[in-house]
Coordinates of C-alpha atoms and ligand atoms in Angstrom, one line a residue:
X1 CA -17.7 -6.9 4.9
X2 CA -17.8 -8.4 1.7
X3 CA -20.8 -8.5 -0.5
X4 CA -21.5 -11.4 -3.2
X5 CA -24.1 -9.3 -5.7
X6 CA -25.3 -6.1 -5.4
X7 CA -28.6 -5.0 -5.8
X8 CA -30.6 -6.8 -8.1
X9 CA -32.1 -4.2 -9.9
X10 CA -35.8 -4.3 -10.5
X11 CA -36.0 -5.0 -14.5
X12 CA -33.5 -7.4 -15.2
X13 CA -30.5 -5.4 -14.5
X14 CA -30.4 -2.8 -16.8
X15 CA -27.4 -0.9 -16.9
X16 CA -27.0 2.4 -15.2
X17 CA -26.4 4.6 -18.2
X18 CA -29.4 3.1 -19.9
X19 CA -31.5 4.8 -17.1
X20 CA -32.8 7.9 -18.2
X21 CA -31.0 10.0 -15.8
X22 CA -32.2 14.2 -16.0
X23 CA -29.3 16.5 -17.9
X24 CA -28.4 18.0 -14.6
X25 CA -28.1 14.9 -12.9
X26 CA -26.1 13.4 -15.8
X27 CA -23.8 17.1 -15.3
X28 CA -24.2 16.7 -11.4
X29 CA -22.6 12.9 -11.7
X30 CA -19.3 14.4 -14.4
X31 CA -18.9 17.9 -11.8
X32 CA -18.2 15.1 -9.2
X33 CA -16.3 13.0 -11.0
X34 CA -13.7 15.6 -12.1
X35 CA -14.3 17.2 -8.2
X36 CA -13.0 14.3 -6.8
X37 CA -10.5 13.9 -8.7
X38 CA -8.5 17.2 -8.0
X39 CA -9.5 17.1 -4.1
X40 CA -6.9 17.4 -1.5
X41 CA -9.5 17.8 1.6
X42 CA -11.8 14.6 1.4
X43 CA -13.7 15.3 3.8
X44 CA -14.8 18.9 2.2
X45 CA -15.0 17.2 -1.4
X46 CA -17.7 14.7 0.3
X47 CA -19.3 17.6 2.0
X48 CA -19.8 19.5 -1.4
X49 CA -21.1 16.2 -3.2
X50 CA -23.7 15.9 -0.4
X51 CA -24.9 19.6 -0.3
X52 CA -24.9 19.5 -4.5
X53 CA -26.7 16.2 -4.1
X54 CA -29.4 18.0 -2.3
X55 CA -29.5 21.1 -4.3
X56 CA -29.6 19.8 -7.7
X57 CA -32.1 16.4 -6.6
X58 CA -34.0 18.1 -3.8
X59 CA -32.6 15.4 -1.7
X60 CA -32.5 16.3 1.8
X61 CA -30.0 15.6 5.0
X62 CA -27.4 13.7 3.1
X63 CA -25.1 11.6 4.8
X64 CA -21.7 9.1 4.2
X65 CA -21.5 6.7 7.3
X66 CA -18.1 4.8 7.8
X67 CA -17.2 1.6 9.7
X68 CA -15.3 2.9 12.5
X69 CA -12.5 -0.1 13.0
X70 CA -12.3 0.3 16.9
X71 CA -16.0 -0.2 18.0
X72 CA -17.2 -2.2 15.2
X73 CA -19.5 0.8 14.7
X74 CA -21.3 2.4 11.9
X75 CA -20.7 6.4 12.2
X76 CA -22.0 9.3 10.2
X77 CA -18.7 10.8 9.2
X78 CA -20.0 13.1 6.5
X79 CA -22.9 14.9 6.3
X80 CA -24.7 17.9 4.4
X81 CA -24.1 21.1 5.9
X82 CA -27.6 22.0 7.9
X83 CA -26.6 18.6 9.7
X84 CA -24.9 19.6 13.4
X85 CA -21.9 18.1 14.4
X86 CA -24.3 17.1 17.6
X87 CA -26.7 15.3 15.6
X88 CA -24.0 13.7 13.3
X89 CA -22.7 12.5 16.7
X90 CA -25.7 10.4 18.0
X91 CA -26.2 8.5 14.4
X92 CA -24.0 5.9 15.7
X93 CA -25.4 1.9 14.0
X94 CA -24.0 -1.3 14.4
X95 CA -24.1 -3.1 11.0
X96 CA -27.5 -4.8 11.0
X97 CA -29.1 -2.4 13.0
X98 CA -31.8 0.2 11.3
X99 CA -32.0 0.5 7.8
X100 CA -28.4 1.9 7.6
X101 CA -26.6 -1.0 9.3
X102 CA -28.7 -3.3 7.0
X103 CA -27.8 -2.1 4.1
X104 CA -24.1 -2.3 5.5
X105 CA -24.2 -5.9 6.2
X106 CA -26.3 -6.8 2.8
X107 CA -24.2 -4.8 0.7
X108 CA -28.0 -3.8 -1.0
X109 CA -29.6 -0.8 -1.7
X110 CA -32.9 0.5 0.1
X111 CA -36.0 2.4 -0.1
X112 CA -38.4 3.2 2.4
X113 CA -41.1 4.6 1.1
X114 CA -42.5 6.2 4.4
X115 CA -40.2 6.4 6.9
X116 CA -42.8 7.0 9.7
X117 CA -44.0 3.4 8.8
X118 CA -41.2 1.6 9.3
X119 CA -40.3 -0.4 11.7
X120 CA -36.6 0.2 11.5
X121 CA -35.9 3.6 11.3
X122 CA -34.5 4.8 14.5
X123 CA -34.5 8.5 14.4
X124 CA -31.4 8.6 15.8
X125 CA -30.7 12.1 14.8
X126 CA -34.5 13.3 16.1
X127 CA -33.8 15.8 13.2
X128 CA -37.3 14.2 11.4
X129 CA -40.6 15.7 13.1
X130 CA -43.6 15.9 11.3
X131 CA -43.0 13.0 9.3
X132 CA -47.0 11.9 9.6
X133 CA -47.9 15.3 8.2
X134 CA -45.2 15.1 5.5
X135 CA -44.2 11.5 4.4
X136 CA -40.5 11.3 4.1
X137 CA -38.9 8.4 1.5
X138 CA -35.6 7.3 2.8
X139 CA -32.9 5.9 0.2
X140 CA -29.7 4.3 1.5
X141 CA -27.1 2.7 -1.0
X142 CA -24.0 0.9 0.5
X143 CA -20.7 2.4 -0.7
X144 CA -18.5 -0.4 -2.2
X145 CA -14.9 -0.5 -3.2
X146 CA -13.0 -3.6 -4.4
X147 CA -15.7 -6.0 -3.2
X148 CA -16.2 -4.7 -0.2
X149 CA -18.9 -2.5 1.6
X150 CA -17.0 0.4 3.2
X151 CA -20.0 3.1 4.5
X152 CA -23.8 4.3 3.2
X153 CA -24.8 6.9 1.2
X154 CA -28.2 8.2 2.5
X155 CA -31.0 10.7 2.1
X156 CA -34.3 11.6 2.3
X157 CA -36.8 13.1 -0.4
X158 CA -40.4 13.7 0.0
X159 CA -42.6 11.5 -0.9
X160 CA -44.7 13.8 -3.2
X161 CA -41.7 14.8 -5.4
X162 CA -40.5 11.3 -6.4
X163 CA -41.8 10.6 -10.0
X164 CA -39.5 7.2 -10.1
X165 CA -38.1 6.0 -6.8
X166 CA -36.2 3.2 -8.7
X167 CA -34.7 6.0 -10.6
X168 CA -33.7 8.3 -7.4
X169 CA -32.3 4.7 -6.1
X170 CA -30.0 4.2 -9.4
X171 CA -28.7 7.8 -9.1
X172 CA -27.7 7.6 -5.6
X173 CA -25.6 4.2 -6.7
X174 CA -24.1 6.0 -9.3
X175 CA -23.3 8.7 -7.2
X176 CA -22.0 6.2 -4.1
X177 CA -19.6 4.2 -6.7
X178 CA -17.8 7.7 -7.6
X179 CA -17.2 8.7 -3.8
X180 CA -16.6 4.9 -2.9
X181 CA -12.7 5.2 -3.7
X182 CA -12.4 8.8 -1.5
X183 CA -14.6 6.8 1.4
X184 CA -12.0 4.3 1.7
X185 CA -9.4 6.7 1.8
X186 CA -11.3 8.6 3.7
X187 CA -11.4 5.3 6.5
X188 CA -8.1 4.9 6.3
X189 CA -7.1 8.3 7.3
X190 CA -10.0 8.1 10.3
X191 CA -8.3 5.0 11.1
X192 CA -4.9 6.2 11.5
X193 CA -6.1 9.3 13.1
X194 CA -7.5 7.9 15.4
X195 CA -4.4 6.1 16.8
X196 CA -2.0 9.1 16.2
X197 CA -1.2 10.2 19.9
X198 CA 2.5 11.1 20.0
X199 CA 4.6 8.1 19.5
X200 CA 7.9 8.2 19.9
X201 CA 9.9 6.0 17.5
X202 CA 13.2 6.0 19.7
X203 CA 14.7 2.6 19.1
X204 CA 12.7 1.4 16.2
X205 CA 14.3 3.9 13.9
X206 CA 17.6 3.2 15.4
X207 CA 18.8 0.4 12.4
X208 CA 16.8 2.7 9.7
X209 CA 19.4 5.2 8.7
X210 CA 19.1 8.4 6.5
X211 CA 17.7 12.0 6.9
X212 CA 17.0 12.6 3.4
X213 CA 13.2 13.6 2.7
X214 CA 12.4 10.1 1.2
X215 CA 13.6 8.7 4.5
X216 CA 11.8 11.1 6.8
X217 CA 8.5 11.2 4.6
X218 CA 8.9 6.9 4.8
X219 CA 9.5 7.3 9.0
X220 CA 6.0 9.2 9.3
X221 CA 4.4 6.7 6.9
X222 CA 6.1 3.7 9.3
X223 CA 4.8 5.5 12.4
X224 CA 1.4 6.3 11.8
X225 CA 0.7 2.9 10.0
X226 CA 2.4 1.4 13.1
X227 CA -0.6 2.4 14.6
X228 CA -3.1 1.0 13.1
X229 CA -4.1 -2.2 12.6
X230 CA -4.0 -2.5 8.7
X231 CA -2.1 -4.2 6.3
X232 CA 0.9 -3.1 5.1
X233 CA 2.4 -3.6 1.8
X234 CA 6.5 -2.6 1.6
X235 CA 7.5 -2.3 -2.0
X236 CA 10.3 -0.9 -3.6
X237 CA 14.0 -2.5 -5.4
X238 CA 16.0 -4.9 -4.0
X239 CA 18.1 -4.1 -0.9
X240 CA 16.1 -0.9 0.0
X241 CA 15.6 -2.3 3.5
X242 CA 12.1 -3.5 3.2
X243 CA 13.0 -5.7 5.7
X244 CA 14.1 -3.2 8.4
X245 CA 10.9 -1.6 7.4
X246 CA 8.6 -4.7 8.4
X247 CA 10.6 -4.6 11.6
X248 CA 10.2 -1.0 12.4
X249 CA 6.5 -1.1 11.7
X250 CA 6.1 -3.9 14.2
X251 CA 8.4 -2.2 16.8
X252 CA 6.7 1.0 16.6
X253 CA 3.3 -1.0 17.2
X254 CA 1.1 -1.7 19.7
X255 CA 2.1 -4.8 18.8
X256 CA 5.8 -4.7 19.9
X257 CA 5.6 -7.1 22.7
X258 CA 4.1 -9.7 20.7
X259 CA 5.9 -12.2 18.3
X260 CA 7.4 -10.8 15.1
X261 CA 7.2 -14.0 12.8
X262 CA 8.7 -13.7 9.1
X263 CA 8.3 -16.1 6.2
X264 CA 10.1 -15.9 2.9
X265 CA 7.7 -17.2 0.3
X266 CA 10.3 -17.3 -2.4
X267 CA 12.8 -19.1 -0.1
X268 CA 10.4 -22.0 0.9
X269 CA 9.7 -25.0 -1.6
X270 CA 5.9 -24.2 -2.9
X271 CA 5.1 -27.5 -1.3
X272 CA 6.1 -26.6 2.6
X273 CA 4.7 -23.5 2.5
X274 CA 1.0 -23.9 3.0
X275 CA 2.4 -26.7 6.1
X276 CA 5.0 -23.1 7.5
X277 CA 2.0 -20.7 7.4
X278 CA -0.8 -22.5 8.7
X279 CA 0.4 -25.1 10.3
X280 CA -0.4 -29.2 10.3
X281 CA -1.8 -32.0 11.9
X282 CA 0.5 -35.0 12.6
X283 CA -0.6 -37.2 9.4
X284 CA -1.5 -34.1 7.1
X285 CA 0.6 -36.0 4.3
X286 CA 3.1 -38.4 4.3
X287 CA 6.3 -37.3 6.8
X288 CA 3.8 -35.6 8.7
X289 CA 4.8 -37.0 12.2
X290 CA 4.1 -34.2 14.4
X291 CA 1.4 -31.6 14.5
X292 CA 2.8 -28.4 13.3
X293 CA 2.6 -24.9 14.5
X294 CA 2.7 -22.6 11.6
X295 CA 3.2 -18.9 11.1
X296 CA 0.3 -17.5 11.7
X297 CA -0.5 -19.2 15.2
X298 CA 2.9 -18.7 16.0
X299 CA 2.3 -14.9 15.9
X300 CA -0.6 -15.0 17.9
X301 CA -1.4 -11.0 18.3
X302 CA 2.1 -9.8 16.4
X303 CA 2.9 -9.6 13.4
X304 CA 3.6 -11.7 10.3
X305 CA 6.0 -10.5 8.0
X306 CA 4.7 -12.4 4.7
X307 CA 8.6 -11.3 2.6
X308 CA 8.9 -11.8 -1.1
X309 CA 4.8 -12.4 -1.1
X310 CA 5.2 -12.0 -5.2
X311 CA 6.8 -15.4 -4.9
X312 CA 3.7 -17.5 -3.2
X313 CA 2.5 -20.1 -5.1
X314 CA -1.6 -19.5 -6.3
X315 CA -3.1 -22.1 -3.6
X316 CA -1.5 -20.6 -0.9
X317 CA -2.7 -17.2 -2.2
X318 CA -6.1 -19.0 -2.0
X319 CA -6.0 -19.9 1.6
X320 CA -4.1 -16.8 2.8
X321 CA -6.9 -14.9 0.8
X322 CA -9.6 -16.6 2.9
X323 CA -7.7 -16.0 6.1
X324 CA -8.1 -12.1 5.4
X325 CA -11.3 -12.4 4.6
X326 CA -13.0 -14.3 7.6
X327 CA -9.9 -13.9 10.0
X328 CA -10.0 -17.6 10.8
X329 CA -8.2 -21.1 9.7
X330 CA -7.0 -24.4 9.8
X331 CA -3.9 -26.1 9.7
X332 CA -3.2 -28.1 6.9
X333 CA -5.3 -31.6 7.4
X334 CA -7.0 -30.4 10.2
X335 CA -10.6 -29.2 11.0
X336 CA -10.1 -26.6 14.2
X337 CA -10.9 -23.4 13.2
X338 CA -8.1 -21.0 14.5
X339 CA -8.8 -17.3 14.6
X340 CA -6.5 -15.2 13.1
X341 CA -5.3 -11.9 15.3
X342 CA -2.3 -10.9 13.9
X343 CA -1.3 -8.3 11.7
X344 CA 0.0 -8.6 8.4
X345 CA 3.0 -6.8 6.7
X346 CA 3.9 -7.9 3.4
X347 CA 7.0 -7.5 0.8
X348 CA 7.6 -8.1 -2.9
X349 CA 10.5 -6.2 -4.8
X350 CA 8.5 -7.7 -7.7
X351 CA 5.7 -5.3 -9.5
X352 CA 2.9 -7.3 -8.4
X353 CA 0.2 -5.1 -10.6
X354 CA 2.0 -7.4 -13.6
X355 CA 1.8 -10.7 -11.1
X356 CA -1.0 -9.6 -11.4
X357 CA -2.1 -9.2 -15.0
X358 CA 0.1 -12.4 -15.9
X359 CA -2.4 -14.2 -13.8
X360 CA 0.3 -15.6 -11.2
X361 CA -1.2 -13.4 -8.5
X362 CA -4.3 -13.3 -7.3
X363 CA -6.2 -9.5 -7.9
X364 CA -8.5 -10.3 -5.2
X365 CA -5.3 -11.3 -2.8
X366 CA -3.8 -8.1 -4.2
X367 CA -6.3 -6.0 -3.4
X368 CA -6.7 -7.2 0.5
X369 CA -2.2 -6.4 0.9
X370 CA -2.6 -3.3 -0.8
X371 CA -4.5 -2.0 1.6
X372 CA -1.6 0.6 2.9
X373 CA 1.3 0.2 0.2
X374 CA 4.7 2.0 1.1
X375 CA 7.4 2.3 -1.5
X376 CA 10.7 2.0 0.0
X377 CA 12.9 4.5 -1.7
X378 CA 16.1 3.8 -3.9
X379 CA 19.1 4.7 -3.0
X380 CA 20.1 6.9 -5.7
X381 CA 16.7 9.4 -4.7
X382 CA 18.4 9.7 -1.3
X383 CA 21.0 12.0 -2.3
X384 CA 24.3 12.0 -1.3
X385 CA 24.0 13.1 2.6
X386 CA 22.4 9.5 3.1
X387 CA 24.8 7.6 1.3
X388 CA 27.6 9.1 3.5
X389 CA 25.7 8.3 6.5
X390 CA 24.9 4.4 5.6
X391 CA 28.7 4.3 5.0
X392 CA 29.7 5.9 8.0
X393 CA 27.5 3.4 10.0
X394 CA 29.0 0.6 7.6
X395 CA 32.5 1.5 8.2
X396 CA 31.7 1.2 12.0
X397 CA 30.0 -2.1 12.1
X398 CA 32.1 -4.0 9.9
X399 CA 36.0 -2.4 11.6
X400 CA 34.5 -3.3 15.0
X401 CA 33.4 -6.9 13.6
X402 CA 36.8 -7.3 12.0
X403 CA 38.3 -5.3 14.9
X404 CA 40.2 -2.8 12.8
X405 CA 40.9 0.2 13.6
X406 CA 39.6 2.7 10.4
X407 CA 38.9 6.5 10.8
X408 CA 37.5 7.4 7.7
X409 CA 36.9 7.0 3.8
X410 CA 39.4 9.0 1.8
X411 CA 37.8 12.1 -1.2
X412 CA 37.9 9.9 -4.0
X413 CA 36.3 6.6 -2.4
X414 CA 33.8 9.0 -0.8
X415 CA 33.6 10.4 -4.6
X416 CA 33.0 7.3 -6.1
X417 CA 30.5 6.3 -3.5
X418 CA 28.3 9.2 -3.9
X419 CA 28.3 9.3 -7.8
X420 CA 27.4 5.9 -8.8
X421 CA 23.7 5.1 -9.2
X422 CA 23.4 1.7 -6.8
X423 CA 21.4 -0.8 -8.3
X424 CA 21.6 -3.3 -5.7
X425 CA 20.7 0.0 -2.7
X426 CA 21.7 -0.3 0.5
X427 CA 22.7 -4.1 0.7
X428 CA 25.1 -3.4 -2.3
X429 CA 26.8 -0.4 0.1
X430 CA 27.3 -2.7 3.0
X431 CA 28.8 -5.3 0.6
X432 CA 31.1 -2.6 -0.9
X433 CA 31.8 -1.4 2.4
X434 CA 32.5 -4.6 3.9
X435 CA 34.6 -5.5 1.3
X436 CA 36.6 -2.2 1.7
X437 CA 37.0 -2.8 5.2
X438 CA 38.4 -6.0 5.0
X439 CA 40.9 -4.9 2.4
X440 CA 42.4 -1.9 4.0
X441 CA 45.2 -1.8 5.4
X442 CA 45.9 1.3 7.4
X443 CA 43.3 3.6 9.0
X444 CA 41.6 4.5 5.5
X445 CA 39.2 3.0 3.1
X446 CA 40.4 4.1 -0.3
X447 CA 39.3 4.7 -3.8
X448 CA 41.2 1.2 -5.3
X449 CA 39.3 -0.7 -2.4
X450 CA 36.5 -0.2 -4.2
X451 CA 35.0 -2.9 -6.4
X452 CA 35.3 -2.3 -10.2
X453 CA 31.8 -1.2 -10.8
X454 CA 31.8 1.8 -8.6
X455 CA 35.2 2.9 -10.9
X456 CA 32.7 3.3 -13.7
X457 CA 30.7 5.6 -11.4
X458 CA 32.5 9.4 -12.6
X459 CA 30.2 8.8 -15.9
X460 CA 26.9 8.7 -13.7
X461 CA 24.9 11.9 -12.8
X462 CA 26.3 13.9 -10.3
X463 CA 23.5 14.2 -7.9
X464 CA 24.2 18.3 -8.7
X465 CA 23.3 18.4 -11.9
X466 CA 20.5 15.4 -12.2
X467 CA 17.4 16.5 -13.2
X468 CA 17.2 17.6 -16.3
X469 CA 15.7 15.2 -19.1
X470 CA 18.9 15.2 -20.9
X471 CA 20.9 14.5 -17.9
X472 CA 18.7 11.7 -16.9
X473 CA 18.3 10.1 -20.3
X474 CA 21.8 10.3 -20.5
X475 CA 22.6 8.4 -17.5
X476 CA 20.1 5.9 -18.1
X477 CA 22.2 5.1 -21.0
X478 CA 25.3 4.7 -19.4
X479 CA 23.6 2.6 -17.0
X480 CA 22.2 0.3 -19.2
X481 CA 25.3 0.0 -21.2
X482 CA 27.8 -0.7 -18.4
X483 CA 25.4 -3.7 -17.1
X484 CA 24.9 -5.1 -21.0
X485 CA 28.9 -4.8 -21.0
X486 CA 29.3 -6.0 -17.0
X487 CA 27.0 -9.5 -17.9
X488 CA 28.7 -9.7 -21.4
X489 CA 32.6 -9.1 -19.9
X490 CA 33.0 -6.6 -21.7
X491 CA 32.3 -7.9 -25.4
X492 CA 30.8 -5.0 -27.2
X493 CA 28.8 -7.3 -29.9
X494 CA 27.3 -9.5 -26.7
X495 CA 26.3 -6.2 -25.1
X496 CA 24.6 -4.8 -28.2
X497 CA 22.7 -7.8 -28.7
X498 CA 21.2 -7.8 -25.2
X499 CA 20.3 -4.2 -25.4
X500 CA 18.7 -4.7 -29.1
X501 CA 21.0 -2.3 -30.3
X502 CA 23.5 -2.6 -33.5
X503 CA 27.4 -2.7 -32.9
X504 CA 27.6 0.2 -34.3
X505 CA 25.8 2.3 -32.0
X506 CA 26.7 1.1 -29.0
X507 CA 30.0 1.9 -29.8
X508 CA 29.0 5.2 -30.8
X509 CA 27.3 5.4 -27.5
X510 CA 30.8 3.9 -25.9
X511 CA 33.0 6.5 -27.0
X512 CA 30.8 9.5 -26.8
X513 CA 29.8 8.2 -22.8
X514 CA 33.6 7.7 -22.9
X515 CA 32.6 4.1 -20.8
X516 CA 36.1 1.8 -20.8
X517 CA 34.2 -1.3 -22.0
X518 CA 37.7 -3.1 -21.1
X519 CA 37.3 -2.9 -17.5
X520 CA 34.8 -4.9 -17.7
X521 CA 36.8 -7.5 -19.5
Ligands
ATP1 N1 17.9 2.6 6.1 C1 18.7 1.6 6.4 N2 19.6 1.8 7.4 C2 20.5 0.8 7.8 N3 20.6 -0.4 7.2 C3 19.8 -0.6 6.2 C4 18.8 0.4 5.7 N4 18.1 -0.1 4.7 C5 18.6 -1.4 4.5 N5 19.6 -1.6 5.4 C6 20.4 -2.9 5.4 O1 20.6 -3.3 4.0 C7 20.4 -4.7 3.9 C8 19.3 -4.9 3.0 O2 18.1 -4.6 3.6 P1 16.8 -5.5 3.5 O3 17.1 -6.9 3.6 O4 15.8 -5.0 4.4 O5 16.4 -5.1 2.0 P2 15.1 -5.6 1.2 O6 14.4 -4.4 0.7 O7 14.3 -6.5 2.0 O8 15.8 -6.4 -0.1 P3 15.2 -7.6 -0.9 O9 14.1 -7.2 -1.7 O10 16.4 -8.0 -1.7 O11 14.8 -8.7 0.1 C9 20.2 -5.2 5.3 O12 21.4 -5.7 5.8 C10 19.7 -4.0 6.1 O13 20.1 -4.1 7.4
MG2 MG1 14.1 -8.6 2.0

């Protein structure tokens, strides 16, 4: 739900710290802070905010709510530790409803001065009696991250102890925009949680290859966001498989039977692409003959793949921003509103946080994709067990295409293959492997079928002994050395000029790295 303003606070706005918040609450508000921030168990770090909330305020049953994405449902998730798990059960509000779900759906900040007066409080708990004798105040702040209201922070105080109500109210915001980040954290685990009965990836995982920990650590990510129904971001270099990623995550969905529909925003001229995603009405623009189905009808309940997303030009952020937000649109020219039921993965092997800061991408936009991010590893943190694998497979596919016969790689091909760093990931192995393949002549791939870059490869870390600073450092050299003399054919002053570096020390650097700059030639 997104909110325009918060609260307007009674006083023109003063800012928070200018309120004269107590010394304990000021120490109450850093403890949390810094709690937070080491937690591991949310849900226990929320717990301990609430009960400190209580001791050190005199607040009483203390309680996050969260927006439970199957039922539409407001849900007390957290609560202070005299709360049962019974009662937490039965405060169940749809946003609107009571003073909880209003607050949820106005993204503002209440007080009820005496609960027992109003109209809207529901009791839902039936933990209140005696409010008549004992006038309870109720406070409720909404808990907002990136725009957007996520859950409530509530509690109760009695009446007679509240010097300031406004006051009580500003702590509690201040208090609700520390826990805010851990809420939505907190949602998204609930989320996945809830949709985590044994899957069985089978197939899906079939054309994702590797058993290193990376890989198996990125299969659980794939599977359990498979699940759920939230946006995935894939990020990570070039040729990483980002792609077979988006794929898996759709074939491992609920979604599987549906339409997977991809969309290369960098491969698209700018001006098509608003007409590919969304669609036009015949006589939208000139050549517009036909109405258009775009993308995101086409996909109806499947999945989009939005691919190379860093590459959309600002409008179309625009619209697809407003298609997240209200789930709806229009094709281009037209004035149907279409509702919008697919899911959304998205891929950039470009560091959108500087897209970002260079103002070609939209934060808000941002924000919305990077709701589940996954970073695809590199090949070079896959160790050597994977590369042999992806070969292995390689080797297969590409002798059965070319129908050649060829049993296996020979020890210094399989050397070179494991020690060179692979810039370009797994594409760049199928390339090399194709290549090798194709140029083999008996029942062996060997070292000299090998493309000239992976020769270079004895100076690169042996996965053995990478690690150290030194070791790393020193192969980060090398690295950027052989590219600066690979794009510069292996003229020494060219290289040194790209790197910044005189000609003298990169040809200290040459001859102690022992690099033979006239391969490159
Ligand atoms: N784990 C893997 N197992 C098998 N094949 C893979 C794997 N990862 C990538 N590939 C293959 O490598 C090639 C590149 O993968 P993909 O196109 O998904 O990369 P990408 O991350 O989308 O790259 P780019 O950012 O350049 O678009 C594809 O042919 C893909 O099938
Ligand atoms: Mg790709």
């Amino acid at each position: 739900m997104a909110v325009s303003s918060r609260r307007e606070r009674a006083g023109g706005g003063a800012a928070p710290g200018a309120r004269r918040f107590s010394y304990e609450q000021l120490d109450l508000l850093a403890g949390i802070a810094h709690d937070l921030g080491v937690a591991e168990d949310i849900p226990r770090a929320l717990r301990r905010v609430l009960d400190q909330v209580e001791q050190v305020c005199g607040m009483r049953r203390g309680v996050i709510t969260l927006l439970q994405s199957t039922d539409d449902e407001l849900q007390a998730a957290i609560t202070v530790s005299s709360i049962s798990e019974n009662s937490s059960h039965k405060m169940r509000y749809r946003p609107g409803e009571g003073i909880t779900g209003t607050v949820f759906a106005t993204g503002r900040a209440l007080i009820v001065p005496d609960l027992a007066r109003d109209p809207r409080f529901l009791n839902r708990s039936g933990l209140r009696q005696g409010l008549r004798e004992r006038p309870m105040t109720f406070f409720c702040v909404p808990m907002v991250y990136r725009e957007a209201v996520v859950g409530t922070l509530s509690c109760d105080k009695r009446g007679d102890a509240i010097a300031d109500p406004e006051l009580e109210l500003a702590f509690l915001e201040e208090v609700a925009s520390l826990l805010a980040p851990f809420v939505q954290r907190r949602r998204l685990e609930e989320q996945m949680d809830q949709f985590s009965h044994a899957v069985e990836p089978g197939g899906a995982f079939e054309s994702l290859i590797g058993r290193s920990a990376p890989m198996e650590e990125l299969k659980r990510l794939l599977v359990k966001v498979a699940q759920a129904p939230s946006t995935v971001l894939l990020t990570g270099e070039t040729g990483t498989g980002k792609g077979v990623a988006a794929r898996a995550v759709h074939a491992l969905s609920p979604r599987a039977a549906r339409p997977f529909v991809e969309v290369n925003a960098g491969a698209i001229p700018a001006a098509l692409l608003e007409s590919e995603l969304f669609g036009h009405e015949k006589g939208a623009f000139t050549g517009a003959l036909q109405r258009r189905v775009g993308v995101l009808e086409r996909a109806g309940e499947g999945t989009v793949f939005l691919d190379e997303i860093g590459e959309l030009p600002l409008e179309a952020q625009t619209r697809l921003l407003r298609v997240l937000q209200t789930r709806q649109f229009e094709r281009v020219g037209g004035s149907e509103t279409l509702s919008f039921r697919a899911r959304i993965v998205a891929a950039t092997n470009r560091d959108l946080d500087g897209a970002v800061n260079d103002g070609r991408f939209r934060p808000d936009l941002f924000y919305r994709l990077n709701v589940f991010p996954i970073r695809l590893p590199a090949l070079r943190e896959r160790g050597k067990a994977d590369i042999m694998l992806l070969a292995d497979h390689f080797v297969g596919h590409f002798a059965r295409q070319m129908k050649k016969t060829i049993h296996r790689l020979d020890t210094p091909a399989i050397d070179m293959l494991t020690a060179y760093h692979w810039p370009g990931n797994v594409r760049e192995l199928e390339n090399v492997i194709e290549r090798g393949v194709l140029l083999a002549e008996g029942t062996t791939i060997h070292g000299h079928h090998l493309p000239p870059s992976l020769q270079m490869s004895r100076y690169a870390p042996q996965p053995e002994t990478a690690g150290s600073f030194h070791t790393l450092v020193r192969s980060y050299e090398v690295e950027l050395i052989t590219d600066a003399l690979k794009d510069a054919r292996g003229n020494q002053t060219q290289a040194a000029a790209r790197l910044g570096l005189t000609k003298r020390i990169i040809q200290y650097k040459i001859r102690q790295y022992g690099i033979d700059y006239r391969s490159f030639r």
